Amino acid sequence: MGANAQLSSHEALLSALFASSADVIALLDADTRVRLVSPAVTPMLGYNPDDLLDVPAIDLLHPEDLPAVFERLALPRDEFDAAPALVLRVRHANGSWRHCEVMAHDRVDDPMVRGLVLNIRDLTERRATAELLRQERDLVDAVIQASGSLVMVTDSDGHIVRFNRACEALTGYCAGEVIGRLCWQVLVPPEAAANVARAFAHIAPDTLPFGQSGQWVTRLGERVHIEWSGGAILGDSGSVSHVVFSGVDVTRRRRAEEELRQSEARLRLLADSASELVSIFAPDSGTLTYASPSWRSLGYDPRRLVGTNVTELTHPDDLASAASLYAKLPAGGDPVTIEARIRTAEGDWRWFEALAQLVRDESGAAVAVHVSSRDVSRRRETEQELVRRALHDPLTGLPNRALFHDRLETAMRRAVRQSGNVALLFCDLDRFKLVNDTHGHPAGDAVLRESASRLEAACRPEDTVARLGGDEFVVLAEGVEDESVTEGLAKRIVASLEEPIRWKDVEIVSRVSVGVATASHPGTTVEELLLQADEAMYRVKRARRS
């Protein structure tokens, strides 16, 4: 029989209550020796509760943290209980140090307690996660700052949260002056502010991405023309949380184009020396009548392009949107900006931002369409990478919680319309924390990456595999009408993930608990289905432990 059996009946009651807590709860006597400690100390710090009885608690603390502990113990009781939690390093049974949050309450004079009550919560994993998030944020900031394009990020209400160096150089504002302010109150001309405010008021995922041109007002009151494209970053609920704007200052280009419209000779002179693709085509047929020398950058002989129809050079998926915008040219004199993919001579496709302007003769009849196109392939790749990082787990490359939530919600709506079934498999790696504690976080990361790869291989091509965080993975399976299909999928997952993983010279054996839930009626919500699968997984885990 252990030493805990010798405790008072009151302490035995406390021990029963402590057994249900995920945090470590400890009772110390007036000399800070351990009188009682909850079973949670074993998974958190590796100790057997009986082995800690009568041990001075300060012997378990890092020497550098002791001054703060002694300072707290010296406080009067009312200040002691009101003081905030301490973050201390507590020694693990294996000799390592764990960062823990410690809450203390003085109950020395309480005849039922006669000691200090501690609540200890492990912060080590949380601190590691926070560090990873900080590194990811720093990387995104570095990409934004290094971009030669204008990059501005706002929240869904229009408050500026990122303002890169290119924006600072153009406007004369430093980032600290504009961050936190509504973009239309700082940069947008007064006559356009109301329209911008209305656009943010009705922002939604289906309104993005978009491209448009507009004006900014610099710190000195000068107006510059900007051509923008905007993309959305979605929050956990699937709504827009932030908008990423990437743009270029086209003030000089607009002035040049205005001069070009005054004279055909001046147009050809400038076009022949421009790095952008300059084209002229017939407004009725779309046949090219002029191509600037810069078309050689795509592998073409500009002279041989004359007589080619623009539709032969434009990606089929972009023809409809390009045609609809070109159709607006006769309505007014303002140029039209579009983004479309242009085919190179080798057959590849590159994204270009094109500014089209209708040219009329003295009678007002349309005689030509002038197009100036700028390669924006790199900018598009940067935007896509930013969106990908926002929706995918950086360690495994799997969809993250936000993207999976959106796909699950879509799948459940589709299942209701088609009277189908949606199955959700919640997978948790058993004792994964032991891998990190024994072999270190690099080994843990290797296990997570290999587990993600095996999960995808075990699932069907149409299934969605995601990482919710930590060692938790989920699988979305649609069109599962027979329970045997789900059972077979679960068995393949278990068999695949329980195969030993080789890391350096170590063979790591992992186990996985899989909980399955099915959307059994149309009223089931995403949150309910996730909770059902999570509870099913824990039932499996508890059954294994027993």
Coordinates of C-alpha atoms in Angstrom, one line a residue:
M1 CA 0.0 0.0 0.0
G2 CA 1.4 3.5 -1.0
A3 CA 2.1 6.4 1.3
N4 CA -1.1 8.2 0.0
A5 CA -3.2 5.6 1.9
Q6 CA -1.9 7.2 5.2
L7 CA -3.5 10.6 4.4
S8 CA -6.5 11.9 6.2
S9 CA -10.0 11.2 4.9
H10 CA -10.2 14.8 3.8
E11 CA -7.0 14.4 1.8
A12 CA -8.3 11.2 0.3
L13 CA -11.3 13.1 -0.9
L14 CA -9.0 15.7 -2.4
S15 CA -7.0 13.0 -4.1
A16 CA -10.2 11.6 -5.7
L17 CA -11.0 15.1 -7.0
F18 CA -7.5 15.7 -8.2
A19 CA -7.6 12.5 -10.3
S20 CA -10.0 14.2 -12.8
S21 CA -7.8 17.3 -13.4
A22 CA -5.5 17.6 -16.5
D23 CA -3.4 20.1 -14.6
V24 CA -1.2 19.0 -11.7
I25 CA -2.7 19.9 -8.4
A26 CA -0.4 19.7 -5.4
L27 CA -0.9 20.3 -1.6
L28 CA 2.2 21.6 0.3
D29 CA 2.7 21.9 4.0
A30 CA 3.8 25.1 5.6
D31 CA 7.5 24.2 4.9
T32 CA 6.6 23.7 1.2
R33 CA 7.0 19.9 1.4
V34 CA 4.7 17.9 -0.8
R35 CA 1.8 16.3 1.1
L36 CA -0.4 15.4 -1.9
V37 CA 0.0 15.6 -5.7
S38 CA -2.5 14.6 -8.4
P39 CA -1.9 11.7 -10.9
A40 CA -1.5 14.3 -13.7
V41 CA 2.1 14.7 -12.5
T42 CA 3.0 11.4 -14.2
P43 CA 2.2 12.3 -17.8
M44 CA 3.3 15.9 -17.3
L45 CA 6.6 15.5 -15.4
G46 CA 7.2 11.8 -15.4
Y47 CA 7.0 11.3 -11.5
N48 CA 5.0 8.7 -9.5
P49 CA 2.9 10.7 -7.1
D50 CA 4.1 8.6 -4.1
D51 CA 7.7 9.3 -4.9
L52 CA 7.2 13.1 -4.4
L53 CA 5.6 12.9 -1.0
D54 CA 7.6 14.8 1.7
V55 CA 9.9 16.2 -1.1
P56 CA 10.6 20.0 -0.8
A57 CA 8.9 21.5 -3.7
I58 CA 11.7 24.0 -4.3
D59 CA 14.0 21.1 -5.0
L60 CA 12.1 20.6 -8.2
L61 CA 12.5 24.2 -9.4
H62 CA 15.2 25.7 -11.6
P63 CA 17.8 27.6 -9.4
E64 CA 17.3 30.8 -11.4
D65 CA 13.6 30.8 -10.6
L66 CA 14.0 30.5 -6.8
P67 CA 14.3 34.3 -6.1
A68 CA 10.9 34.9 -7.6
V69 CA 9.4 32.0 -5.6
F70 CA 10.9 33.3 -2.3
E71 CA 9.6 36.8 -3.0
R72 CA 6.1 35.3 -3.5
L73 CA 6.3 33.3 -0.3
A74 CA 7.2 36.5 1.6
L75 CA 4.0 38.3 0.6
P76 CA 1.1 38.8 3.1
R77 CA -1.7 36.3 2.6
D78 CA -4.1 38.7 0.8
E79 CA -1.4 39.8 -1.6
F80 CA -0.2 36.2 -2.0
D81 CA -3.6 34.9 -3.2
A82 CA -4.2 37.9 -5.5
A83 CA -0.7 37.8 -7.2
P84 CA -0.6 36.6 -10.8
A85 CA 0.6 33.1 -11.8
L86 CA 4.3 32.5 -12.0
V87 CA 6.0 30.9 -15.0
L88 CA 8.6 28.6 -13.6
R89 CA 10.9 25.9 -14.9
V90 CA 10.1 22.5 -13.2
R91 CA 12.4 19.6 -13.5
H92 CA 11.1 16.5 -15.4
A93 CA 11.9 13.1 -14.1
N94 CA 14.2 12.7 -17.1
G95 CA 16.3 15.7 -16.0
S96 CA 14.9 18.1 -18.6
W97 CA 13.1 21.4 -17.7
R98 CA 9.5 22.1 -18.4
H99 CA 8.0 25.6 -18.5
C100 CA 5.0 25.6 -16.3
E101 CA 2.4 28.2 -15.1
V102 CA 2.0 27.9 -11.3
M103 CA -1.0 29.3 -9.4
A104 CA -0.7 29.3 -5.6
H105 CA -3.2 29.8 -2.8
D106 CA -2.3 30.1 0.9
R107 CA -4.5 27.8 3.0
V108 CA -2.1 27.3 5.9
D109 CA -4.6 28.5 8.5
D110 CA -7.5 26.5 7.0
P111 CA -7.9 23.5 9.4
M112 CA -9.2 21.4 6.5
V113 CA -6.1 22.1 4.4
R114 CA -3.2 23.6 6.4
G115 CA -1.0 24.2 3.5
L116 CA -0.4 25.8 0.1
V117 CA -2.6 24.6 -2.9
L118 CA -0.8 24.7 -6.2
N119 CA -2.2 24.4 -9.7
I120 CA 0.5 23.6 -12.3
R121 CA -0.1 23.8 -16.1
D122 CA 2.6 22.7 -18.7
L123 CA 3.4 25.6 -21.1
T124 CA 6.3 23.9 -22.9
E125 CA 4.3 22.9 -26.0
R126 CA 2.4 26.2 -26.1
R127 CA 5.7 28.1 -26.0
A128 CA 7.1 26.0 -28.8
T129 CA 4.0 26.6 -30.9
A130 CA 4.1 30.3 -30.2
E131 CA 7.7 30.3 -31.4
L132 CA 6.8 28.5 -34.6
L133 CA 4.0 31.0 -35.2
R134 CA 6.4 33.9 -34.6
Q135 CA 8.9 32.5 -37.1
E136 CA 6.1 32.0 -39.7
R137 CA 5.0 35.6 -39.1
D138 CA 8.5 36.9 -39.5
L139 CA 8.9 35.0 -42.8
V140 CA 5.7 36.4 -44.2
D141 CA 6.8 39.9 -43.1
A142 CA 10.1 39.4 -44.8
V143 CA 8.4 38.3 -48.1
I144 CA 6.1 41.3 -47.9
Q145 CA 9.0 43.8 -47.2
A146 CA 11.2 42.3 -49.9
S147 CA 8.5 42.6 -52.6
G148 CA 9.2 45.2 -55.3
S149 CA 5.4 45.6 -55.6
L150 CA 3.2 47.7 -53.4
V151 CA 1.9 45.3 -50.7
M152 CA -0.7 46.4 -48.2
V153 CA -2.8 44.1 -45.9
T154 CA -6.0 45.2 -44.1
D155 CA -8.4 43.5 -41.8
S156 CA -12.0 42.9 -43.0
D157 CA -13.0 46.4 -41.8
G158 CA -10.3 48.2 -43.8
H159 CA -7.8 48.9 -41.0
I160 CA -4.2 48.7 -42.3
V161 CA -2.2 46.0 -40.6
R162 CA 0.8 45.7 -43.1
F163 CA 2.4 48.5 -45.2
N164 CA 5.6 47.5 -46.9
R165 CA 8.7 49.5 -47.9
A166 CA 7.5 50.1 -51.4
C167 CA 4.3 51.7 -50.1
E168 CA 6.4 53.8 -47.7
A169 CA 8.7 55.0 -50.5
L170 CA 5.7 55.9 -52.8
T171 CA 3.5 57.7 -50.3
G172 CA 6.0 59.2 -47.9
Y173 CA 4.2 57.7 -44.9
C174 CA 6.1 55.3 -42.6
A175 CA 4.2 52.1 -41.6
G176 CA 3.8 53.3 -38.0
E177 CA 1.8 56.3 -39.2
V178 CA -0.8 54.3 -41.1
I179 CA -1.1 50.9 -39.3
G180 CA -4.4 50.7 -37.4
R181 CA -6.0 53.4 -39.5
L182 CA -8.8 52.9 -42.1
C183 CA -7.2 52.9 -45.5
W184 CA -9.7 55.2 -47.1
Q185 CA -9.1 57.8 -44.4
V186 CA -5.4 58.0 -45.1
L187 CA -4.7 57.1 -48.8
V188 CA -7.9 57.4 -50.8
P189 CA -9.0 60.7 -52.4
P190 CA -12.0 62.2 -50.6
E191 CA -14.3 61.7 -53.6
A192 CA -13.6 58.0 -53.6
A193 CA -13.5 57.3 -49.9
A194 CA -17.3 56.5 -49.6
N195 CA -17.1 53.9 -52.4
V196 CA -14.1 52.2 -50.8
A197 CA -15.9 52.1 -47.4
R198 CA -19.0 50.6 -49.0
A199 CA -16.8 47.9 -50.7
F200 CA -15.4 46.9 -47.3
A201 CA -18.8 46.8 -45.7
H202 CA -19.9 44.2 -48.2
I203 CA -16.7 42.2 -48.5
A204 CA -17.1 38.5 -48.8
P205 CA -15.1 35.5 -50.1
D206 CA -17.0 35.5 -53.4
T207 CA -16.1 39.2 -54.1
L208 CA -12.3 38.3 -54.0
P209 CA -9.9 38.1 -55.8
F210 CA -10.4 41.3 -57.8
G211 CA -8.3 43.7 -59.9
Q212 CA -8.9 47.4 -60.3
S213 CA -7.1 50.7 -60.7
G214 CA -7.5 53.9 -58.5
Q215 CA -5.6 56.8 -57.0
W216 CA -3.7 57.3 -53.8
V217 CA -2.9 60.6 -52.2
T218 CA 0.7 60.9 -50.9
R219 CA 1.8 62.6 -47.7
L220 CA 2.6 65.8 -49.8
G221 CA -0.9 65.7 -51.4
E222 CA 0.2 64.4 -54.8
R223 CA -2.0 61.9 -56.6
V224 CA -0.6 58.6 -57.9
H225 CA -2.3 56.0 -60.0
I226 CA -2.3 52.5 -58.6
E227 CA -3.4 49.2 -60.3
W228 CA -4.4 46.7 -57.6
S229 CA -5.2 43.1 -57.3
G230 CA -6.7 41.8 -54.0
G231 CA -6.9 38.4 -52.5
A232 CA -8.7 37.1 -49.4
I233 CA -7.3 35.3 -46.3
L234 CA -10.2 33.4 -44.7
G235 CA -10.7 33.0 -40.9
D236 CA -11.8 29.8 -39.1
S237 CA -15.4 30.6 -39.9
G238 CA -14.8 30.8 -43.6
S239 CA -15.4 34.5 -43.7
V240 CA -12.8 37.1 -44.8
S241 CA -10.4 37.9 -42.0
H242 CA -7.8 39.9 -44.0
V243 CA -7.3 41.3 -47.5
V244 CA -3.9 41.3 -49.3
F245 CA -3.5 44.0 -51.8
S246 CA -0.6 43.9 -54.3
G247 CA -0.2 46.8 -56.7
V248 CA 2.0 48.8 -58.9
D249 CA 2.4 52.5 -59.4
V250 CA 1.3 53.2 -63.0
T251 CA 1.3 57.0 -62.8
R252 CA 4.2 57.3 -65.2
R253 CA 2.7 54.7 -67.5
R254 CA -0.6 56.5 -67.7
R255 CA 1.1 59.7 -68.6
A256 CA 3.1 57.9 -71.3
E257 CA 0.0 56.3 -72.7
E258 CA -1.8 59.7 -72.8
E259 CA 1.1 61.0 -74.9
L260 CA 1.0 57.9 -77.1
R261 CA -2.7 58.5 -77.9
Q262 CA -1.8 61.9 -79.4
S263 CA 0.4 60.5 -82.1
E264 CA 0.8 57.1 -83.8
A265 CA 4.4 57.9 -84.5
R266 CA 5.1 58.6 -80.9
L267 CA 3.3 55.4 -79.9
R268 CA 5.5 53.2 -82.2
L269 CA 8.7 55.0 -81.1
L270 CA 8.0 54.3 -77.4
A271 CA 6.6 50.8 -77.9
D272 CA 9.7 49.7 -79.8
S273 CA 11.9 50.6 -76.7
A274 CA 9.5 49.5 -74.0
S275 CA 10.1 46.4 -71.9
E276 CA 6.3 45.8 -71.7
L277 CA 4.4 44.0 -74.4
V278 CA 2.8 46.6 -76.6
S279 CA 0.2 45.5 -79.1
I280 CA -2.3 47.0 -81.5
F281 CA -5.2 45.0 -82.9
A282 CA -8.3 45.6 -84.9
P283 CA -11.4 46.3 -82.7
D284 CA -13.8 44.3 -84.8
S285 CA -11.8 41.2 -85.6
G286 CA -9.1 41.0 -82.9
T287 CA -6.3 40.7 -85.5
L288 CA -2.9 42.0 -84.4
T289 CA -1.6 44.8 -86.6
Y290 CA 1.4 45.7 -84.5
A291 CA 3.6 43.8 -81.9
S292 CA 6.5 45.6 -80.1
P293 CA 10.0 44.1 -80.1
S294 CA 9.5 43.1 -76.4
W295 CA 7.4 40.2 -77.7
R296 CA 10.8 38.5 -78.3
S297 CA 11.0 37.9 -74.6
L298 CA 8.2 35.3 -75.1
G299 CA 10.1 33.7 -78.0
Y300 CA 8.1 35.3 -80.9
D301 CA 9.2 37.2 -83.9
P302 CA 7.1 40.4 -83.6
R303 CA 6.8 40.7 -87.4
R304 CA 5.4 37.1 -87.7
L305 CA 2.8 37.9 -85.0
V306 CA 1.1 40.5 -87.3
G307 CA -2.1 38.9 -88.6
T308 CA -2.5 36.6 -85.6
N309 CA -5.8 36.7 -83.7
V310 CA -5.4 37.6 -80.0
T311 CA -7.6 34.6 -79.1
E312 CA -4.8 32.3 -80.3
L313 CA -2.4 33.8 -77.7
T314 CA -4.9 33.9 -74.8
H315 CA -5.6 31.1 -72.4
P316 CA -9.0 29.5 -73.1
D317 CA -10.1 29.9 -69.5
D318 CA -9.4 33.7 -69.7
L319 CA -11.1 34.4 -73.1
A320 CA -14.6 35.0 -71.6
S321 CA -13.5 37.5 -69.0
A322 CA -11.2 39.3 -71.5
A323 CA -14.0 39.5 -74.1
S324 CA -16.4 41.0 -71.6
L325 CA -14.0 43.7 -70.5
Y326 CA -12.9 44.5 -74.1
A327 CA -16.6 44.9 -74.9
K328 CA -16.8 47.8 -72.5
L329 CA -14.1 49.8 -74.4
P330 CA -16.5 51.5 -76.9
A331 CA -18.7 52.8 -74.0
G332 CA -16.2 55.3 -72.8
G333 CA -12.7 56.7 -73.2
D334 CA -11.2 55.2 -70.0
P335 CA -8.8 52.3 -70.4
V336 CA -9.7 48.8 -69.2
T337 CA -7.3 46.7 -67.1
I338 CA -7.4 42.9 -67.2
E339 CA -5.2 40.0 -66.1
A340 CA -4.9 37.0 -68.5
R341 CA -2.5 34.2 -69.4
I342 CA -0.5 34.6 -72.6
R343 CA 1.1 31.6 -74.4
T344 CA 4.8 31.7 -75.1
A345 CA 6.4 30.4 -78.3
E346 CA 7.3 27.2 -76.3
G347 CA 3.7 26.6 -75.2
D348 CA 4.0 27.8 -71.6
W349 CA 1.5 30.2 -70.0
R350 CA 2.5 33.4 -68.2
W351 CA 0.3 35.9 -66.4
F352 CA 0.1 39.4 -67.8
E353 CA -1.6 42.5 -66.6
A354 CA -2.9 44.3 -69.7
L355 CA -4.1 47.9 -70.0
A356 CA -6.3 48.3 -73.1
Q357 CA -7.3 51.7 -74.7
L358 CA -9.6 52.2 -77.6
V359 CA -8.3 54.6 -80.3
R360 CA -10.7 56.6 -82.4
D361 CA -10.3 58.7 -85.5
E362 CA -11.4 62.3 -86.0
S363 CA -14.9 61.2 -86.7
G364 CA -15.1 59.2 -83.5
A365 CA -15.0 55.8 -85.1
A366 CA -13.0 53.0 -83.4
V367 CA -9.9 52.2 -85.4
A368 CA -7.7 50.3 -83.1
V369 CA -7.1 48.9 -79.6
H370 CA -3.8 49.7 -78.0
V371 CA -2.7 47.2 -75.3
S372 CA 0.2 47.5 -72.9
S373 CA 0.9 44.2 -71.1
R374 CA 3.2 43.7 -68.0
D375 CA 4.4 40.3 -66.8
V376 CA 2.9 39.7 -63.3
S377 CA 3.6 36.0 -63.1
R378 CA 6.0 36.4 -60.1
R379 CA 3.5 38.6 -58.3
R380 CA 0.7 36.1 -58.8
E381 CA 3.0 33.3 -57.5
T382 CA 3.7 35.4 -54.4
E383 CA 0.0 36.0 -53.8
Q384 CA -0.8 32.3 -54.2
E385 CA 2.0 31.4 -51.8
L386 CA 0.7 33.8 -49.2
V387 CA -2.8 32.3 -49.5
R388 CA -1.4 28.8 -49.4
R389 CA 0.5 29.5 -46.2
A390 CA -2.6 30.9 -44.6
L391 CA -4.6 27.7 -45.4
H392 CA -2.0 24.9 -45.0
D393 CA 0.0 23.5 -42.1
P394 CA 3.6 24.6 -42.5
L395 CA 5.1 21.4 -41.1
T396 CA 3.2 18.7 -43.1
G397 CA 1.7 20.8 -46.0
L398 CA -1.7 19.4 -45.2
P399 CA -4.8 21.6 -45.1
N400 CA -5.1 23.4 -41.8
R401 CA -8.1 23.8 -39.5
A402 CA -9.5 26.8 -41.5
L403 CA -9.4 25.1 -44.9
F404 CA -10.6 21.7 -43.5
H405 CA -13.6 23.4 -41.8
D406 CA -14.5 25.0 -45.1
R407 CA -14.3 21.8 -47.0
L408 CA -16.2 19.8 -44.4
E409 CA -19.0 22.4 -44.4
T410 CA -19.2 22.3 -48.2
A411 CA -19.2 18.5 -48.2
M412 CA -22.0 18.4 -45.6
R413 CA -24.1 20.8 -47.7
R414 CA -23.5 18.7 -50.8
A415 CA -24.4 15.5 -48.9
V416 CA -27.8 17.0 -47.9
R417 CA -28.5 18.0 -51.5
Q418 CA -27.6 14.6 -52.9
S419 CA -28.9 12.5 -50.0
G420 CA -25.4 11.1 -49.4
N421 CA -23.2 10.5 -46.3
V422 CA -20.2 12.2 -45.0
A423 CA -17.8 10.4 -42.7
L424 CA -15.2 12.0 -40.4
L425 CA -12.3 10.1 -39.0
F426 CA -10.5 11.8 -36.1
C427 CA -6.9 10.4 -35.7
D428 CA -4.7 11.0 -32.6
L429 CA -1.1 9.7 -32.2
D430 CA -1.0 8.0 -28.8
R431 CA 1.8 9.1 -26.5
F432 CA 3.3 11.4 -29.1
K433 CA 4.5 13.6 -26.3
L434 CA 6.8 10.8 -25.3
V435 CA 8.5 11.0 -28.7
N436 CA 9.4 14.7 -28.2
D437 CA 10.5 14.1 -24.6
T438 CA 12.6 11.1 -25.5
H439 CA 14.1 12.0 -28.9
G440 CA 13.5 15.7 -29.1
H441 CA 11.3 17.9 -31.3
P442 CA 13.1 17.2 -34.6
A443 CA 12.1 13.6 -34.2
G444 CA 8.6 14.6 -33.3
D445 CA 8.4 16.7 -36.5
A446 CA 9.7 13.8 -38.6
V447 CA 7.0 11.5 -37.1
L448 CA 4.3 14.1 -37.9
R449 CA 5.5 14.5 -41.5
E450 CA 5.8 10.8 -42.1
S451 CA 2.3 10.2 -40.5
A452 CA 0.8 12.9 -42.8
S453 CA 2.3 11.2 -45.8
R454 CA 1.1 7.7 -44.7
L455 CA -2.4 9.1 -44.0
E456 CA -2.7 10.5 -47.6
A457 CA -1.4 7.2 -49.0
A458 CA -3.9 5.2 -47.0
C459 CA -6.9 7.3 -48.0
R460 CA -8.8 7.5 -51.3
P461 CA -7.8 10.1 -53.8
E462 CA -11.1 12.0 -53.2
D463 CA -10.7 12.1 -49.4
T464 CA -9.4 15.2 -47.6
V465 CA -6.6 14.8 -45.0
A466 CA -5.9 17.7 -42.7
R467 CA -3.9 18.5 -39.5
L468 CA -5.8 20.3 -36.8
G469 CA -2.8 20.9 -34.7
G470 CA -0.3 19.0 -32.5
D471 CA -0.7 15.2 -33.2
E472 CA -4.3 15.5 -34.3
F473 CA -5.3 14.6 -37.9
V474 CA -8.7 14.3 -39.5
V475 CA -9.9 12.6 -42.7
L476 CA -13.0 13.7 -44.6
A477 CA -14.6 10.9 -46.7
E478 CA -17.6 11.7 -48.9
G479 CA -20.1 9.3 -50.6
V480 CA -19.6 6.6 -47.9
E481 CA -22.9 4.6 -48.1
D482 CA -21.5 1.4 -46.6
E483 CA -20.0 1.2 -43.1
S484 CA -17.5 -1.4 -44.3
V485 CA -15.9 1.3 -46.5
T486 CA -15.3 3.5 -43.4
E487 CA -14.1 0.6 -41.4
G488 CA -11.7 -0.5 -44.1
L489 CA -10.3 3.1 -44.3
A490 CA -9.9 3.2 -40.5
K491 CA -8.0 -0.2 -40.5
R492 CA -5.7 1.0 -43.4
I493 CA -4.9 4.1 -41.4
V494 CA -4.1 2.2 -38.2
A495 CA -2.0 -0.3 -40.1
S496 CA -0.1 2.3 -41.9
L497 CA 0.6 4.6 -39.0
E498 CA 1.6 1.8 -36.6
E499 CA 4.4 0.7 -38.9
P500 CA 7.7 1.7 -37.2
I501 CA 9.2 5.1 -38.4
R502 CA 12.9 5.3 -39.0
W503 CA 14.5 8.5 -37.8
K504 CA 18.3 8.7 -38.0
D505 CA 19.4 5.5 -36.2
V506 CA 16.3 5.2 -34.1
E507 CA 13.2 3.2 -34.9
I508 CA 10.1 4.9 -33.5
V509 CA 7.0 2.9 -32.9
S510 CA 3.8 4.9 -32.8
R511 CA 0.1 4.0 -32.2
V512 CA -2.9 5.8 -33.4
S513 CA -6.5 6.0 -32.0
V514 CA -9.2 6.6 -34.7
G515 CA -12.7 7.9 -33.9
V516 CA -15.3 7.8 -36.6
A517 CA -18.5 9.9 -36.9
T518 CA -21.0 10.1 -39.7
A519 CA -23.4 13.0 -40.5
S520 CA -26.5 10.9 -39.8
H521 CA -29.2 13.6 -40.3
P522 CA -29.4 16.9 -42.3
G523 CA -29.4 19.0 -39.1
T524 CA -25.9 17.9 -38.0
T525 CA -23.5 20.9 -37.9
V526 CA -19.7 20.9 -38.6
E527 CA -19.0 21.5 -34.9
E528 CA -21.2 18.6 -33.8
L529 CA -19.6 16.2 -36.3
L530 CA -16.1 17.2 -35.2
L531 CA -17.1 16.7 -31.5
Q532 CA -18.7 13.3 -32.2
A533 CA -15.5 12.1 -34.0
D534 CA -13.4 13.5 -31.2
E535 CA -15.4 11.8 -28.5
A536 CA -15.3 8.5 -30.5
M537 CA -11.5 8.8 -30.7
Y538 CA -11.2 9.2 -27.0
R539 CA -13.4 6.2 -26.4
V540 CA -11.0 4.2 -28.4
K541 CA -8.0 5.7 -26.6
R542 CA -9.6 4.9 -23.2
A543 CA -10.4 1.4 -24.2
R544 CA -6.8 0.8 -25.3
R545 CA -5.4 2.1 -22.1
S546 CA -7.7 -0.1 -20.0

